[in-house]
Amino acid sequence: MSEFNNRIATQREILLEVNSCVWQEELFGLSSGAIDRWTTINRLESESTLVESIRLAAKKLFFLSNKSQEQITEEYQHLADEVSALTKKIVGATAAHRKSD
């Protein structure tokens, strides 16, 4: 699978995981504006593990998208591994959120 497809699949995975919880409004994207709106409408703490993990994953995915035309470097692979770890952290945070409801 191409790196582009991997990034898109990861974005979808994050959105599906976050939106598997009941919210006032779903998260519609990983832009800073979409995350800000989702955080505000759902009255989430911006310092929460879930929100911080989503923001960090979004920033790293954006960075990776700008590197897509370059050869896969060690730095690129390291960032891709970090995004994978953040996705797992988001899964854990949404599970904790479901338990608190």
mmCIF file of C-alpha atoms in Angstrom, residues 52-96:
data_model
loop_
_atom_site.group_PDB
_atom_site.id
_atom_site.type_symbol
_atom_site.label_atom_id
_atom_site.label_comp_id
_atom_site.label_asym_id
_atom_site.label_seq_id
_atom_site.Cartn_x
_atom_site.Cartn_y
_atom_site.Cartn_z
ATOM 1 C CA GLU A 52 -3.799 16.194 22.845
ATOM 2 C CA SER A 53 -3.292 12.814 21.147
ATOM 3 C CA ILE A 54 -5.587 13.784 18.273
ATOM 4 C CA ARG A 55 -3.804 17.134 17.804
ATOM 5 C CA LEU A 56 -0.381 15.509 17.856
ATOM 6 C CA ALA A 57 -1.420 12.751 15.431
ATOM 7 C CA ALA A 58 -2.925 15.366 13.091
ATOM 8 C CA LYS A 59 0.283 17.432 13.122
ATOM 9 C CA LYS A 60 2.431 14.398 12.397
ATOM 10 C CA LEU A 61 0.122 13.213 9.609
ATOM 11 C CA PHE A 62 0.263 16.685 8.068
ATOM 12 C CA PHE A 63 4.057 16.634 8.261
ATOM 13 C CA LEU A 64 4.137 13.174 6.663
ATOM 14 C CA SER A 65 1.872 14.362 3.851
ATOM 15 C CA ASN A 66 4.449 17.026 2.963
ATOM 16 C CA LYS A 67 7.152 14.366 2.847
ATOM 17 C CA SER A 68 5.210 12.010 0.589
ATOM 18 C CA GLN A 69 7.199 12.837 -2.526
ATOM 19 C CA GLU A 70 10.488 12.120 -0.861
ATOM 20 C CA GLN A 71 12.088 8.748 -0.430
ATOM 21 C CA ILE A 72 11.195 6.946 2.736
ATOM 22 C CA THR A 73 13.732 8.044 5.233
ATOM 23 C CA GLU A 74 14.457 6.915 8.743
ATOM 24 C CA GLU A 75 12.810 10.136 9.990
ATOM 25 C CA TYR A 76 9.672 9.419 7.963
ATOM 26 C CA GLN A 77 9.459 5.884 9.332
ATOM 27 C CA HIS A 78 10.013 7.170 12.874
ATOM 28 C CA LEU A 79 7.136 9.659 12.494
ATOM 29 C CA ALA A 80 4.903 6.968 10.996
ATOM 30 C CA ASP A 81 5.658 4.778 14.033
ATOM 31 C CA GLU A 82 4.796 7.705 16.342
ATOM 32 C CA VAL A 83 1.455 8.174 14.575
ATOM 33 C CA SER A 84 0.747 4.474 15.045
ATOM 34 C CA ALA A 85 1.488 4.787 18.772
ATOM 35 C CA LEU A 86 -0.731 7.891 19.001
ATOM 36 C CA THR A 87 -3.564 6.040 17.273
ATOM 37 C CA LYS A 88 -3.333 3.336 19.952
ATOM 38 C CA LYS A 89 -3.360 6.052 22.621
ATOM 39 C CA ILE A 90 -6.521 7.529 21.054
ATOM 40 C CA VAL A 91 -8.156 4.083 21.133
ATOM 41 C CA GLY A 92 -7.338 3.843 24.846
ATOM 42 C CA ALA A 93 -8.644 7.358 25.535
ATOM 43 C CA THR A 94 -11.935 6.727 23.732
ATOM 44 C CA ALA A 95 -12.373 3.473 25.681
ATOM 45 C CA ALA A 96 -11.875 5.427 28.913
#
